[in-house]
XYZ file of C-alpha atoms in Angstrom:
616
model
C 28.348 1.128 -13.271
C 28.941 3.005 -10.044
C 31.240 1.222 -7.614
C 30.352 3.230 -4.517
C 27.330 5.425 -3.687
C 26.800 7.576 -0.599
C 23.282 7.544 0.854
C 22.531 11.038 2.169
C 19.778 9.985 4.531
C 18.872 7.977 7.602
C 16.393 5.394 8.827
C 14.311 3.082 6.700
C 14.934 4.858 3.387
C 18.708 4.533 3.870
C 18.277 0.790 4.406
C 15.902 0.599 1.421
C 18.466 2.183 -0.912
C 21.281 0.092 0.588
C 19.327 -3.067 -0.255
C 19.189 -2.212 -3.963
C 22.808 -1.070 -4.090
C 23.907 -4.344 -2.500
C 21.891 -6.373 -5.011
C 23.540 -4.441 -7.848
C 27.012 -5.055 -6.413
C 27.539 -1.401 -5.471
C 29.110 -0.475 -2.129
C 26.986 1.766 0.091
C 28.376 4.592 2.190
C 26.191 5.587 5.128
C 26.256 8.730 7.257
C 24.989 9.498 10.725
C 24.875 12.192 13.377
C 25.895 11.922 17.007
C 22.269 11.343 18.005
C 22.014 8.434 15.565
C 25.022 6.389 16.684
C 22.748 3.504 17.711
C 20.401 3.782 14.715
C 19.769 0.658 12.644
C 20.864 2.254 9.391
C 24.323 2.721 10.941
C 24.731 -0.938 11.861
C 22.948 -2.011 8.673
C 25.355 -0.166 6.360
C 28.858 -1.454 7.229
C 30.703 1.560 5.813
C 29.080 4.399 7.756
C 30.668 7.665 8.858
C 29.944 10.204 11.565
C 29.356 13.630 10.050
C 31.783 16.346 11.154
C 30.445 18.728 13.786
C 27.515 16.335 13.969
C 24.239 17.570 15.409
C 20.519 17.027 14.853
C 20.548 18.941 11.557
C 23.678 17.200 10.293
C 21.671 15.554 7.525
C 21.191 19.061 6.099
C 24.919 19.889 6.143
C 25.807 19.883 2.444
C 29.527 20.470 2.938
C 29.922 17.715 5.529
C 28.055 15.173 3.389
C 30.031 15.925 0.241
C 33.289 15.761 2.205
C 32.424 12.193 3.244
C 31.509 11.241 -0.326
C 34.752 12.600 -1.772
C 36.994 11.193 0.959
C 35.500 7.697 0.645
C 35.753 7.570 -3.138
C 32.025 7.535 -3.854
C 31.055 8.372 -7.427
C 27.447 9.319 -6.700
C 25.022 10.390 -3.982
C 21.456 9.152 -3.512
C 19.435 11.647 -1.435
C 16.510 9.376 -0.493
C 13.488 11.444 0.552
C 13.252 14.290 3.020
C 16.216 16.359 4.225
C 18.193 17.454 1.106
C 16.360 15.274 -1.430
C 14.692 18.244 -3.168
C 17.376 20.844 -2.533
C 18.804 22.156 -5.834
C 21.834 23.636 -4.054
C 22.724 20.151 -2.840
C 22.363 18.716 -6.341
C 24.516 21.543 -7.718
C 27.147 21.009 -5.019
C 27.322 17.336 -5.996
C 27.952 18.254 -9.638
C 30.540 20.856 -8.648
C 32.387 18.210 -6.616
C 32.443 15.789 -9.547
C 29.741 13.571 -8.052
C 26.618 12.264 -9.765
C 23.410 13.307 -8.036
C 20.955 10.422 -8.421
C 17.921 12.502 -9.252
C 16.878 15.382 -11.508
C 19.051 18.311 -12.547
C 19.331 21.368 -10.272
C 17.441 23.447 -12.853
C 14.513 21.020 -12.911
C 14.448 20.973 -9.131
C 14.362 24.774 -9.046
C 11.593 24.840 -11.629
C 9.338 22.493 -9.671
C 10.590 22.592 -6.081
C 9.222 26.060 -5.405
C 5.420 25.947 -5.570
C 4.942 29.384 -7.118
C 7.235 28.701 -10.085
C 5.915 25.129 -10.358
C 2.408 26.464 -10.787
C 3.530 28.839 -13.528
C 5.333 26.005 -15.322
C 2.198 23.862 -15.129
C 0.121 26.663 -16.646
C 2.585 27.043 -19.516
C 2.409 23.286 -20.143
C -1.376 23.473 -20.406
C -2.016 21.673 -17.120
C -5.001 22.964 -15.081
C -4.112 24.551 -11.720
C -6.028 25.514 -8.567
C -6.947 29.242 -8.375
C -4.785 31.103 -5.879
C -2.306 33.860 -5.099
C 1.374 33.901 -4.347
C 4.585 35.595 -5.338
C 8.033 35.647 -3.815
C 8.297 38.373 -1.195
C 4.568 38.983 -0.678
C 3.889 40.423 2.781
C 1.067 39.319 5.065
C -0.794 42.535 4.257
C -0.492 41.935 0.510
C -1.726 38.358 0.878
C -4.704 39.512 2.967
C -5.660 42.116 0.382
C -5.318 39.694 -2.546
C -7.285 36.996 -0.696
C -10.398 39.192 -0.806
C -10.806 38.183 -4.450
C -10.905 34.454 -3.630
C -13.714 32.284 -2.312
C -13.181 30.629 1.063
C -12.092 28.159 2.329
C -8.447 28.698 1.404
C -5.286 26.691 1.942
C -1.982 28.254 3.056
C 1.046 26.372 1.723
C 4.793 26.941 2.178
C 6.121 27.945 -1.243
C 9.267 25.862 -0.766
C 7.661 22.990 1.125
C 6.269 19.541 0.678
C 5.323 16.449 2.617
C 2.168 18.052 4.005
C 4.079 20.241 6.467
C 2.965 23.784 7.279
C -0.467 23.639 5.632
C -3.424 25.530 7.119
C -7.084 25.477 6.045
C -8.606 28.956 6.407
C -12.326 29.847 6.503
C -12.338 33.658 6.688
C -10.104 36.733 6.554
C -9.759 36.975 10.338
C -8.543 33.395 10.522
C -6.147 34.093 7.651
C -4.721 37.122 9.460
C -4.106 35.085 12.626
C -2.642 32.077 10.783
C -0.148 33.801 8.488
C 2.536 34.414 11.180
C 2.377 30.770 12.308
C 2.474 29.529 8.721
C 5.548 31.649 7.989
C 7.296 30.429 11.125
C 6.592 26.779 10.276
C 7.739 27.275 6.679
C 10.974 28.900 7.810
C 11.737 26.123 10.309
C 10.872 23.247 7.983
C 12.157 24.568 4.644
C 14.295 27.634 5.308
C 11.939 29.833 3.266
C 9.009 31.810 4.673
C 7.305 32.566 1.334
C 3.703 31.368 1.179
C 1.155 30.375 -1.433
C -2.601 30.707 -0.821
C -5.003 28.627 -2.907
C -8.663 27.721 -3.084
C -9.234 24.724 -0.791
C -11.264 21.961 -2.399
C -13.427 20.555 0.391
C -14.352 17.294 -1.334
C -11.050 16.404 -2.932
C -9.083 13.286 -3.738
C -5.290 13.167 -3.999
C -4.020 11.330 -7.084
C -0.381 11.298 -8.156
C 1.397 9.943 -11.227
C 4.781 8.291 -11.086
C 6.862 9.479 -14.010
C 10.336 8.502 -15.131
C 12.538 10.206 -17.722
C 15.998 9.389 -19.013
C 18.800 11.749 -20.037
C 17.919 11.354 -23.729
C 14.487 13.013 -23.842
C 12.362 9.900 -23.282
C 9.548 9.910 -20.722
C 7.139 7.315 -19.362
C 4.558 7.066 -16.618
C 4.302 4.086 -14.274
C 0.677 4.537 -13.339
C -0.970 6.453 -10.550
C -1.309 6.176 -6.797
C -4.172 7.378 -4.636
C -3.123 9.102 -1.408
C -6.384 10.724 -0.287
C -6.447 9.363 3.251
C -4.382 11.895 5.177
C -4.153 13.545 8.568
C -2.623 17.000 8.962
C -2.179 16.845 5.177
C 0.267 13.931 5.479
C -0.454 10.601 3.837
C -1.574 7.577 5.847
C -2.762 5.090 3.202
C -1.550 4.859 -0.406
C -2.704 2.470 -3.097
C -2.302 1.706 -6.776
C -4.169 1.862 -9.037
C -6.583 4.576 -7.868
C -10.089 3.094 -7.461
C -11.741 6.438 -8.274
C -10.530 6.985 -11.843
C -12.176 6.029 -15.093
C -9.896 4.967 -17.940
C -10.479 8.258 -19.770
C -9.610 10.386 -16.723
C -6.576 8.216 -16.025
C -5.323 8.782 -19.571
C -5.967 12.538 -19.396
C -4.060 12.876 -16.118
C -1.161 10.777 -17.396
C -0.986 12.950 -20.508
C -0.885 16.111 -18.370
C 1.848 14.683 -16.121
C 4.008 13.741 -19.096
C 3.425 17.117 -20.784
C 4.737 18.903 -17.705
C 7.673 16.508 -17.413
C 8.722 17.130 -21.006
C 8.149 20.891 -20.808
C 10.759 21.345 -18.075
C 13.245 18.822 -19.473
C 12.921 16.615 -16.426
C 15.244 13.652 -15.823
C 15.087 10.651 -13.477
C 12.193 9.731 -11.170
C 9.473 12.192 -10.185
C 5.855 12.400 -9.073
C 3.235 14.804 -10.398
C 0.485 15.311 -7.832
C -3.090 16.305 -8.640
C -6.159 17.301 -6.657
C -9.309 15.703 -8.053
C -12.940 16.638 -7.392
C -14.333 13.655 -5.459
C -17.769 14.059 -7.052
C -16.535 14.928 -10.552
C -13.193 13.116 -10.916
C -12.821 14.266 -14.506
C -12.006 17.683 -12.962
C -8.395 17.583 -11.846
C -5.836 20.262 -10.979
C -2.061 20.276 -10.670
C -0.919 20.512 -7.060
C 2.852 20.008 -7.017
C 5.696 17.901 -8.322
C 7.944 15.915 -6.023
C 11.393 15.730 -7.568
C 12.499 12.633 -5.681
C 11.694 9.072 -4.716
C 8.378 8.959 -2.835
C 7.756 7.281 0.511
C 4.956 5.327 -1.171
C 7.042 4.072 -4.116
C 6.583 0.467 -2.956
C 3.001 0.237 -4.214
C 4.119 1.191 -7.719
C 6.905 -1.374 -7.526
C 4.420 -4.058 -6.531
C 2.092 -3.556 -9.487
C 4.889 -3.082 -12.057
C 7.504 -5.527 -10.783
C 10.143 -2.785 -10.997
C 12.741 -1.613 -8.488
C 12.404 2.172 -8.697
C 15.685 2.786 -6.886
C 17.426 0.652 -9.501
C 15.681 2.688 -12.207
C 17.041 5.871 -10.627
C 20.579 4.514 -10.504
C 20.595 3.237 -14.078
C 19.156 6.474 -15.470
C 21.773 8.434 -13.510
C 24.352 6.360 -15.413
C 22.782 7.618 -18.687
C 21.091 4.346 -19.626
C 18.171 4.649 -22.024
C 14.628 4.286 -20.724
C 13.934 1.467 -23.191
C 16.773 -0.500 -21.613
C 15.835 0.338 -18.041
C 12.126 -0.468 -18.528
C 11.809 -2.539 -21.716
C 8.299 -3.806 -20.971
C 5.882 -1.878 -18.750
C 3.115 -3.997 -17.224
C 0.537 -3.415 -14.493
C -0.645 -6.391 -12.444
C -3.005 -6.568 -9.485
C -3.469 -4.028 -6.717
C -1.128 -2.781 -3.990
C -1.794 -0.837 -0.816
C 0.502 0.642 1.824
C -0.040 1.848 5.381
C 2.288 4.145 7.282
C 2.823 3.329 10.938
C 3.284 6.554 12.889
C 4.292 7.295 16.472
C 1.061 9.083 17.280
C -2.176 8.731 19.206
C -4.623 8.518 16.327
C -7.594 8.236 18.690
C -6.563 11.509 20.345
C -6.364 13.986 17.464
C -3.262 12.285 15.983
C -0.997 13.847 18.608
C 2.685 12.847 18.321
C 4.037 10.332 20.813
C 7.468 8.984 21.659
C 9.413 6.706 23.952
C 11.486 3.551 23.710
C 10.259 0.573 21.724
C 10.108 -2.393 24.082
C 9.194 -4.981 21.516
C 8.859 -4.979 17.732
C 7.846 -8.084 15.825
C 6.906 -7.502 12.162
C 4.224 -9.674 10.564
C 4.885 -12.697 8.398
C 2.251 -12.367 5.679
C 2.626 -13.391 1.986
C 3.012 -10.686 -0.694
C 3.999 -8.161 1.971
C 6.981 -5.806 2.337
C 7.900 -4.177 5.642
C 10.193 -1.146 5.553
C 11.448 0.028 8.930
C 14.540 0.999 10.872
C 13.332 0.126 14.346
C 13.969 -2.709 16.769
C 13.683 -3.462 20.462
C 15.287 -0.574 22.319
C 14.970 2.045 19.566
C 14.362 5.483 21.066
C 11.621 7.449 19.300
C 11.938 11.206 19.742
C 10.079 14.190 18.324
C 13.185 15.337 16.429
C 12.433 13.506 13.182
C 9.377 12.485 11.180
C 6.979 10.284 13.210
C 6.888 7.439 10.664
C 8.184 4.218 12.228
C 7.493 1.734 9.448
C 5.589 1.062 6.239
C 3.673 -2.103 5.429
C 2.884 -2.699 1.752
C 0.721 -5.560 0.474
C -0.162 -6.863 -2.988
C -3.259 -8.740 -4.100
C -4.852 -9.856 -7.341
C -7.497 -7.173 -6.739
C -8.226 -4.355 -4.289
C -10.306 -6.476 -1.932
C -7.547 -9.061 -1.584
C -4.879 -6.412 -1.046
C -6.961 -4.756 1.694
C -7.455 -8.097 3.450
C -3.715 -8.773 3.253
C -2.891 -5.407 4.782
C -5.455 -5.818 7.552
C -3.970 -9.187 8.462
C -0.419 -7.810 8.379
C -1.309 -4.896 10.655
C -3.169 -7.047 13.179
C -0.140 -9.347 13.460
C 2.318 -6.466 13.922
C 3.554 -6.282 17.506
C 4.923 -2.861 18.471
C 4.931 -2.198 22.204
C 6.287 0.628 24.336
C 5.233 3.516 22.077
C 1.684 4.508 21.150
C 1.149 4.081 17.389
C -1.671 4.326 14.864
C -1.763 0.592 14.050
C -5.178 -0.102 15.588
C -6.563 3.032 13.975
C -5.376 1.742 10.590
C -7.071 -1.608 11.194
C -10.359 0.143 11.981
C -9.998 2.374 8.923
C -9.488 -0.573 6.560
C -12.618 -2.252 7.934
C -14.887 0.729 7.272
C -17.442 0.499 4.484
C -16.538 3.992 3.240
C -12.981 2.839 2.635
C -13.931 -0.448 1.024
C -16.339 1.347 -1.301
C -13.848 4.171 -1.966
C -16.199 6.850 -0.629
C -13.960 9.392 1.056
C -11.979 12.587 0.545
C -8.768 14.120 1.865
C -10.783 15.460 4.826
C -12.216 12.070 5.777
C -9.914 11.183 8.676
C -10.289 14.512 10.439
C -14.025 14.922 9.833
C -15.123 11.476 11.045
C -15.152 10.045 14.533
C -12.739 7.227 15.293
C -12.854 5.621 18.723
C -11.780 2.266 20.101
C -14.837 1.445 22.137
C -14.690 -0.581 25.325
C -11.691 -2.807 26.035
C -12.405 -6.498 25.318
C -12.799 -8.976 28.158
C -9.737 -10.921 26.994
C -7.589 -7.823 27.468
C -8.851 -7.202 30.986
C -8.375 -10.793 32.093
C -4.879 -10.819 30.584
C -3.937 -7.794 32.640
C -5.508 -9.244 35.772
C -3.571 -12.475 35.425
C -0.286 -10.664 34.754
C -0.542 -8.346 37.719
C -1.717 -11.068 40.092
C 1.664 -12.791 39.658
C 4.187 -9.961 39.854
C 7.902 -10.564 39.849
C 11.040 -8.575 39.136
C 11.425 -10.371 35.822
C 7.713 -10.628 35.193
C 6.058 -12.315 32.210
C 5.409 -8.988 30.497
C 9.097 -8.789 29.669
C 9.009 -12.094 27.792
C 8.280 -12.648 24.121
C 4.840 -14.036 24.918
C 2.695 -14.835 27.887
C 0.014 -17.485 28.346
C -3.017 -16.184 30.196
C -4.544 -18.625 32.667
C -4.911 -18.935 36.420
C -7.144 -19.293 39.416
C -9.224 -16.473 40.864
C -7.665 -15.119 44.020
C -8.565 -11.423 44.024
C -9.561 -8.433 41.974
C -7.301 -5.789 40.481
C -7.954 -2.209 39.433
C -6.631 -0.392 36.378
C -7.105 2.594 34.111
C -7.648 2.372 30.350
C -8.118 5.672 28.498
C -8.674 7.414 31.866
C -11.533 5.023 32.807
C -11.149 2.976 36.018
C -11.881 -0.764 35.795
C -12.360 -3.410 38.460
C -11.222 -6.747 37.064
C -11.627 -10.251 38.391
C -8.761 -12.695 37.856
C -9.831 -15.438 35.409
C -10.001 -19.180 35.718
C -9.810 -21.902 33.126
C -9.069 -19.932 29.957
C -5.785 -19.960 28.089
C -4.363 -17.917 25.224
C -1.114 -16.160 24.439
C -0.561 -12.421 24.369
C 2.489 -10.267 23.741
C 3.160 -7.942 26.632
C 5.657 -5.427 27.916
C 5.938 -3.104 30.892
C 7.539 0.318 31.159
C 6.940 3.498 33.127
C 3.815 4.250 31.089
C 2.123 1.008 32.172
C 1.435 -2.442 30.764
C 1.322 -2.882 26.991
C -0.687 -5.920 25.878
C -1.203 -7.118 22.296
C -3.172 -9.864 20.631
C -4.051 -9.999 16.949
C -7.759 -10.282 17.797
C -7.990 -7.088 19.884
C -4.903 -5.014 19.034
C -2.578 -3.165 21.402
C -3.691 -1.514 24.632
C -1.877 0.456 27.309
C -3.140 -0.243 30.820
C -2.115 1.872 33.784
C -2.060 0.675 37.368
C -3.934 2.544 40.062
C -0.721 4.172 41.296
C 0.238 5.604 37.896
C -0.642 9.120 36.819
C -3.580 9.232 34.428
C -3.840 12.120 31.971
C -7.360 13.483 32.097
C -9.231 16.006 29.968
C -11.498 16.890 32.885
C -12.527 20.490 32.258
C -12.842 21.043 36.011
C -9.218 20.144 36.681
C -6.826 22.995 37.459
C -3.892 21.248 35.802
C -2.914 21.916 32.201
C -0.817 18.938 31.105
C 1.227 18.486 27.958
C -0.724 16.266 25.541
C 2.451 15.153 23.761
C 6.244 15.185 23.971
C 7.929 18.162 22.365
C 9.518 21.568 22.860
C 7.714 24.673 24.117
C 8.069 27.396 21.477
C 5.610 29.955 22.863
C 4.141 30.780 26.278
C 1.265 33.222 25.890
C 0.427 33.746 29.580
C 2.044 34.452 32.943
C 0.914 33.879 36.511
C -2.087 35.997 37.380
C -3.391 36.388 33.815
C -7.133 35.898 33.352
C -8.083 33.552 30.512
C -11.312 32.468 28.858
C -12.333 29.031 27.662
C -10.321 28.162 24.546
C -7.661 30.834 24.948
C -4.222 29.752 23.649
C -1.868 29.156 26.570
C 1.193 27.341 25.244
C 2.495 26.249 21.832
C 4.413 22.964 21.656
C 6.396 21.842 18.629
C 6.928 18.193 17.750
C 7.828 16.535 14.445
C 8.106 20.069 12.932
C 4.422 20.664 13.701
C 2.917 23.091 16.180
C 0.181 22.242 18.678
C -1.673 24.911 20.639
C -2.636 24.020 24.211
C -5.813 25.908 25.121
C -7.622 26.717 28.342
C -10.197 24.086 29.341
C -12.169 26.671 31.280
C -12.113 30.320 32.304
C -9.915 31.226 35.244
C -6.625 32.644 36.462
C -3.188 31.326 35.439
C -1.020 29.942 38.230
C 2.098 27.784 38.678
C 3.457 28.633 35.224
C 7.100 27.573 35.349
C 7.817 26.724 31.704
C 9.630 28.959 29.229
C 10.379 28.822 25.524
C 12.797 26.002 24.826
C 11.560 23.767 27.644
C 11.414 20.096 26.613
C 8.225 18.473 27.883
C 6.934 14.912 28.062
C 3.411 13.549 27.777
C 1.450 14.407 30.902
C 3.961 16.931 32.212
C 2.423 19.821 34.145
C 2.654 23.040 32.127
C 0.654 25.397 34.335
C -2.632 25.653 36.185
C -5.828 27.551 35.482
C -7.534 28.026 38.839
C -10.926 29.452 39.659
C -10.804 33.235 39.817
C -12.144 34.220 43.218
């Protein structure tokens, strides 16, 4: 048994792994960068060390991480997910330093971590693959020429990537030509490799993945499937197990294919084989990729099997046999997980940020909350936007969905715009309950909040009618009641409201105030941000001269200068946040003025970027 294991990660996954290590009596070693000194994983793991020459990318510094492991006497390293988790050079460096890498071998990671070779390995194992093109070193011109033989739409994918980053859906050759440079740039930034793969894009597709586990003695097993079809920007939002779409025969065929691939490459430890499935003909499935690590959504598999997958990883890394690690595989009930992101889901899923003023997780039976946030946590655009995961179990799918809906509605997270209320609306939709959706569902359907409820407006009116330096919005809860004395005015989603102060009603809300406005939450109506009449309101008015930043981030391209003439829809500025690029376009035709930003400028939500004035 290992005595000490270094966790080469941060945030909630570091705390998740630490929890299992502690239960097994193994000492955890944590790491952090200068920017993460106040992070919860640092205080949560008592033996934590600042990485040498620490900076934002310190979690990618192989030498620094291994130096900490060796100097602290750790016998093994757990990579978590993200950062170096699927980096074969990191796994090799661990072996070279006499450390056990808790995961697959470097060779297996090389075989499956690069999408082009992974696809070839799948073909050799007899697993169906999506038609496409791609080879190491292919130029943009070569890709364009080869793409003429494929039917559109197509999907551009980073050859070395995963996690939904850097994907682009393409509908014609012109669009492909314009998108290739951006796709290469994103791939290089996110994965250090600009090679691309172009495949046929299945419009009506479902995303099904199989959890596999293999020991060091040639034994393999699957732990069932997960459905991850509900995604935005090709990143998962909802995951559940088992998949409601599959028949028993299709489930068996997919499991057989996943295990065939696992055995063919001599895979060891935990892994996930991902498939794309035709939503209308689910018996048609195609290999997509293999994730050679613990998945973010591993909790739903744990809930239906009763296993601790991190413990399975550790025991297999110690050469225990699969029959000892998992002597009796059982599947019970249904589990579903929602990812809480720092994003404005009702505004094209744009990234957000800020300081969390209040976080109160729900207290719901059969529920697990994974997070590394608390009151005062600063959310930046440097790392992934996921703030927390909520996973719920039920005896069947309907019960699990109800559990998750209740858990989300009782989650209080104020000070940063999140997707919680979007998730609640999604779970309530008939399409979701009847499992009638595809991977394009979230971005092809309209989601809007509707009008603010009367209880919200009266809560705000009562709060602002009794202002004080230490006002009630800073307290854990606030009881709304009072006598009418005046009216107040406020903005919600850029709409101005005139609100009368209530009389005779009483209920409690959670509330918080910061520079953005008043944040008010109640489990019956969700969380709303209300701005006072003196606060700046971001508007999408096409007649406005001002071009404002729709999200926090860093300017990576400025396509215009003062005096340039632009047409409606022309790209003006490119902003990067969470390793994703967002193009800010002209709202109308006109002439550029007051452009003071340059590449590298850090911008906040609502910050003036430039103006497009009428050309006279």
